[in-house]
Short mmCIF file of C-alpha atoms in Angstrom, two decimals:
data_model
loop_
_atom_site.label_atom_id
_atom_site.label_comp_id
_atom_site.label_asym_id
_atom_site.label_seq_id
_atom_site.Cartn_x
_atom_site.Cartn_y
_atom_site.Cartn_z
CA UNK A 26 101.93 48.42 61.76
CA UNK A 27 98.12 49.05 61.86
CA UNK A 28 96.97 49.25 65.45
CA UNK A 29 94.24 46.49 65.82
CA UNK A 30 90.86 48.39 66.96
CA UNK A 31 88.83 46.28 69.47
CA UNK A 32 85.15 46.76 69.49
CA UNK A 33 84.38 47.32 73.34
CA UNK A 34 80.79 46.06 72.58
CA UNK A 35 82.38 42.68 72.21
CA UNK A 36 84.44 43.02 75.05
CA UNK A 37 81.11 43.70 77.22
CA UNK A 38 79.21 40.61 75.15
CA UNK A 39 81.95 38.44 76.34
CA UNK A 40 82.12 39.33 79.86
CA UNK A 41 78.32 39.13 80.18
CA UNK A 42 78.38 35.48 78.81
CA UNK A 43 81.05 34.32 81.24
CA UNK A 44 79.21 35.79 83.86
CA UNK A 45 76.19 34.22 83.05
CA UNK A 46 78.02 30.87 82.80
CA UNK A 47 79.34 31.57 86.38
CA UNK A 48 75.83 32.59 87.80
CA UNK A 49 74.33 29.53 85.88
CA UNK A 50 76.56 27.22 87.70
CA UNK A 51 75.83 28.59 91.22
CA UNK A 52 72.12 28.21 90.24
CA UNK A 53 72.53 24.43 89.15
CA UNK A 54 74.69 23.72 92.37
CA UNK A 55 71.94 25.37 94.52
CA UNK A 56 74.34 27.98 96.03
CA UNK A 57 72.01 30.76 95.51
CA UNK A 58 69.01 29.25 97.19
CA UNK A 59 69.38 30.75 100.34
CA UNK A 60 69.52 33.88 98.97
CA UNK A 61 66.59 33.53 96.74
CA UNK A 62 64.31 32.64 99.44
CA UNK A 63 65.57 35.26 101.88
CA UNK A 64 64.39 37.64 99.40
CA UNK A 65 60.90 35.96 98.87
CA UNK A 66 60.70 36.28 102.68
CA UNK A 67 61.86 40.02 102.65
CA UNK A 68 59.14 40.95 99.91
CA UNK A 69 56.30 39.02 101.53
CA UNK A 70 56.67 40.20 104.97
CA UNK A 71 57.35 43.80 104.24
CA UNK A 72 55.71 45.05 100.83
CA UNK A 73 52.96 42.54 100.04
CA UNK A 74 49.67 44.08 99.55
CA UNK A 75 46.81 43.84 97.17
CA UNK A 76 47.09 47.21 95.67
CA UNK A 77 50.93 46.54 94.55
CA UNK A 78 49.80 42.74 93.72
CA UNK A 79 47.21 44.18 90.97
CA UNK A 80 49.87 46.63 89.53
CA UNK A 81 52.44 44.13 89.14
CA UNK A 82 50.12 41.82 87.80
CA UNK A 83 49.27 43.88 85.11
CA UNK A 84 53.07 44.88 84.49
CA UNK A 85 54.17 41.53 84.40
CA UNK A 86 52.20 40.91 81.16
CA UNK A 87 54.29 43.51 79.44
CA UNK A 88 56.90 40.90 79.19
CA UNK A 89 54.64 38.32 77.76
CA UNK A 90 54.78 37.05 74.09
CA UNK A 91 51.34 38.15 73.46
CA UNK A 92 51.98 41.88 74.24
CA UNK A 93 55.24 41.92 72.40
CA UNK A 94 53.45 40.25 69.41
CA UNK A 95 51.03 43.13 69.55
CA UNK A 96 53.55 45.54 69.86
CA UNK A 97 55.41 44.30 66.60
CA UNK A 98 52.08 44.33 64.77
CA UNK A 99 51.40 47.96 65.52
CA UNK A 100 54.99 49.07 64.69
CA UNK A 101 54.57 47.15 61.21
CA UNK A 102 51.34 49.51 60.72
CA UNK A 103 52.62 52.53 62.06
CA UNK A 104 56.26 52.81 60.84
CA UNK A 105 56.68 53.41 56.90
CA UNK A 106 60.40 51.68 57.42
CA UNK A 107 58.95 47.75 57.55
CA UNK A 108 62.53 46.87 58.71
CA UNK A 109 61.82 48.16 62.04
CA UNK A 110 58.66 45.79 62.24
CA UNK A 111 60.71 42.93 60.95
CA UNK A 112 63.22 43.33 63.36
CA UNK A 113 60.96 43.72 66.60
CA UNK A 114 59.43 40.41 65.27
CA UNK A 115 62.79 38.51 64.62
CA UNK A 116 64.04 39.89 67.92
CA UNK A 117 61.05 38.42 70.01
CA UNK A 118 61.14 35.13 67.88
CA UNK A 119 64.94 34.67 68.62
CA UNK A 120 64.85 35.54 72.27
CA UNK A 121 61.96 33.12 72.80
CA UNK A 122 64.10 30.19 71.12
CA UNK A 123 67.02 31.00 73.01
CA UNK A 124 65.15 31.18 76.47
CA UNK A 125 63.34 27.80 75.64
CA UNK A 126 66.52 26.19 74.73
CA UNK A 127 68.53 27.43 77.85
CA UNK A 128 65.38 26.27 80.34
CA UNK A 129 65.56 22.75 78.86
CA UNK A 130 69.43 22.98 79.46
CA UNK A 131 69.23 23.66 82.93
CA UNK A 132 65.79 22.32 83.99
CA UNK A 133 65.34 24.45 86.98
CA UNK A 134 62.05 24.12 89.00
CA UNK A 135 59.83 27.35 89.71
CA UNK A 136 60.19 28.40 93.28
CA UNK A 137 58.47 25.93 96.09
CA UNK A 138 56.37 28.64 97.31
CA UNK A 139 52.26 29.86 97.05
CA UNK A 140 52.65 31.63 93.80
CA UNK A 141 50.11 34.89 93.16
CA UNK A 142 49.85 33.78 89.54
CA UNK A 143 50.00 30.48 87.86
CA UNK A 144 52.96 29.54 85.64
CA UNK A 145 54.24 26.31 83.86
CA UNK A 146 57.68 25.14 82.91
CA UNK A 147 61.15 25.48 84.08
CA UNK A 148 62.55 28.45 85.91
CA UNK A 149 65.84 29.33 84.77
CA UNK A 150 66.53 31.68 83.17
CA UNK A 151 63.51 34.00 83.12
CA UNK A 152 61.70 34.22 79.94
CA UNK A 153 59.96 37.56 80.86
CA UNK A 154 63.26 38.86 82.37
CA UNK A 155 65.18 37.83 78.69
CA UNK A 156 62.01 38.92 76.43
CA UNK A 157 61.83 42.41 78.13
CA UNK A 158 65.38 43.54 78.27
CA UNK A 159 65.73 42.06 74.47
CA UNK A 160 62.42 43.54 73.10
CA UNK A 161 62.48 47.06 75.07
CA UNK A 162 66.30 47.39 75.21
CA UNK A 163 66.14 47.30 71.44
CA UNK A 164 63.35 49.80 71.28
CA UNK A 165 65.68 52.19 73.29
CA UNK A 166 68.53 51.44 70.80
CA UNK A 167 66.12 52.46 68.37
CA UNK A 168 64.98 55.71 70.01
CA UNK A 169 68.49 56.45 70.31
CA UNK A 170 69.51 55.86 66.77
CA UNK A 171 66.47 57.27 64.86
CA UNK A 172 65.01 60.24 67.47
CA UNK A 173 66.67 63.62 67.85
CA UNK A 174 67.59 64.82 71.28
CA UNK A 175 64.60 65.90 73.14
CA UNK A 176 62.69 65.55 76.65
CA UNK A 177 60.28 63.19 75.15
CA UNK A 178 63.15 60.90 74.07
CA UNK A 179 64.72 60.94 77.41
CA UNK A 180 61.24 60.12 79.08
CA UNK A 181 60.59 57.31 76.84
CA UNK A 182 64.22 55.75 77.34
CA UNK A 183 63.41 56.21 81.26
CA UNK A 184 59.93 54.73 81.10
CA UNK A 185 61.36 51.73 78.96
CA UNK A 186 64.44 50.99 81.45
CA UNK A 187 61.93 51.18 84.46
CA UNK A 188 59.53 48.59 82.67
CA UNK A 189 62.34 46.22 82.31
CA UNK A 190 63.32 46.33 85.84
CA UNK A 191 59.80 46.20 86.94
CA UNK A 192 58.82 43.12 84.92
CA UNK A 193 61.94 41.52 86.24
CA UNK A 194 60.82 42.45 90.08
CA UNK A 195 57.03 41.67 89.29
CA UNK A 196 58.29 38.04 88.57
CA UNK A 197 60.00 37.48 91.83
CA UNK A 198 57.31 39.57 93.79
CA UNK A 199 54.40 37.10 92.25
CA UNK A 200 56.75 34.35 93.35
CA UNK A 201 56.95 32.60 89.70
CA UNK A 202 60.86 33.07 89.71
CA UNK A 203 63.82 33.23 91.84
CA UNK A 204 65.85 36.18 91.93
CA UNK A 205 68.67 34.41 90.30
CA UNK A 206 66.40 33.47 87.60
CA UNK A 207 65.76 37.26 86.60
CA UNK A 208 69.70 37.89 87.00
CA UNK A 209 70.51 35.17 84.74
CA UNK A 210 67.79 36.30 82.21
CA UNK A 211 69.36 39.95 82.22
CA UNK A 212 72.81 38.58 82.02
CA UNK A 213 72.35 36.54 78.76
CA UNK A 214 69.80 38.80 77.09
CA UNK A 215 72.01 41.90 77.31
CA UNK A 216 74.41 39.58 75.52
CA UNK A 217 72.20 38.56 72.89
CA UNK A 218 71.01 41.91 72.39
CA UNK A 219 74.60 43.52 71.45
CA UNK A 220 74.76 40.39 69.11
CA UNK A 221 71.34 41.20 67.54
CA UNK A 222 72.09 45.11 67.22
CA UNK A 223 75.50 44.03 65.48
CA UNK A 224 73.44 41.57 63.26
CA UNK A 225 70.76 44.17 62.45
CA UNK A 226 73.27 46.94 61.71
CA UNK A 227 75.07 44.99 59.14
CA UNK A 228 71.67 43.88 57.34
CA UNK A 229 70.45 47.25 57.62
CA UNK A 230 73.53 48.49 55.70
CA UNK A 231 73.55 45.76 53.01
CA UNK A 232 69.70 47.08 52.74
CA UNK A 233 70.59 50.43 51.70
CA UNK A 234 73.52 49.39 49.09
#
């Protein structure tokens, strides 16, 4: 009998989706509100200052739709392989639709505090957290796949990983998202990214035939 090969990525994806569902139930039931507001209190009483605020206001826009769209257009111009640019654009579009769908399913209001920037719409899950992980995470995947091992490659991956984390942190610091919004966004976005990469691999193989 042939052994059935189980793709570990699908197992990870399943665990992430289950974790997201459980986390979302806690959010909807209000079980994480004490944690969320405790984190706001800690941040705003310990590290809140004008210098850090200005830095995080800049960093947070690195997860906005306009910046991701600009990066996509630049990639279409710079890379000979148009499939890369198209993949980035499709990735950004799909994660936007997924976030919009989820926000309108959960209908969680934004934090009831004075925020440092103005945002509209529902809070859970964080669109910036989802978009940054899906978009920059996909770029990390492309770097791993297409760049030869080098110091530059390692530095770029570290920078992009930090950017993903800092964008999530900036949303909490600026008061427009709960901590639970960010974690929920990361969980479902990572599951989405695994599926998206699988799809792009399949399309890439068909394109080369």
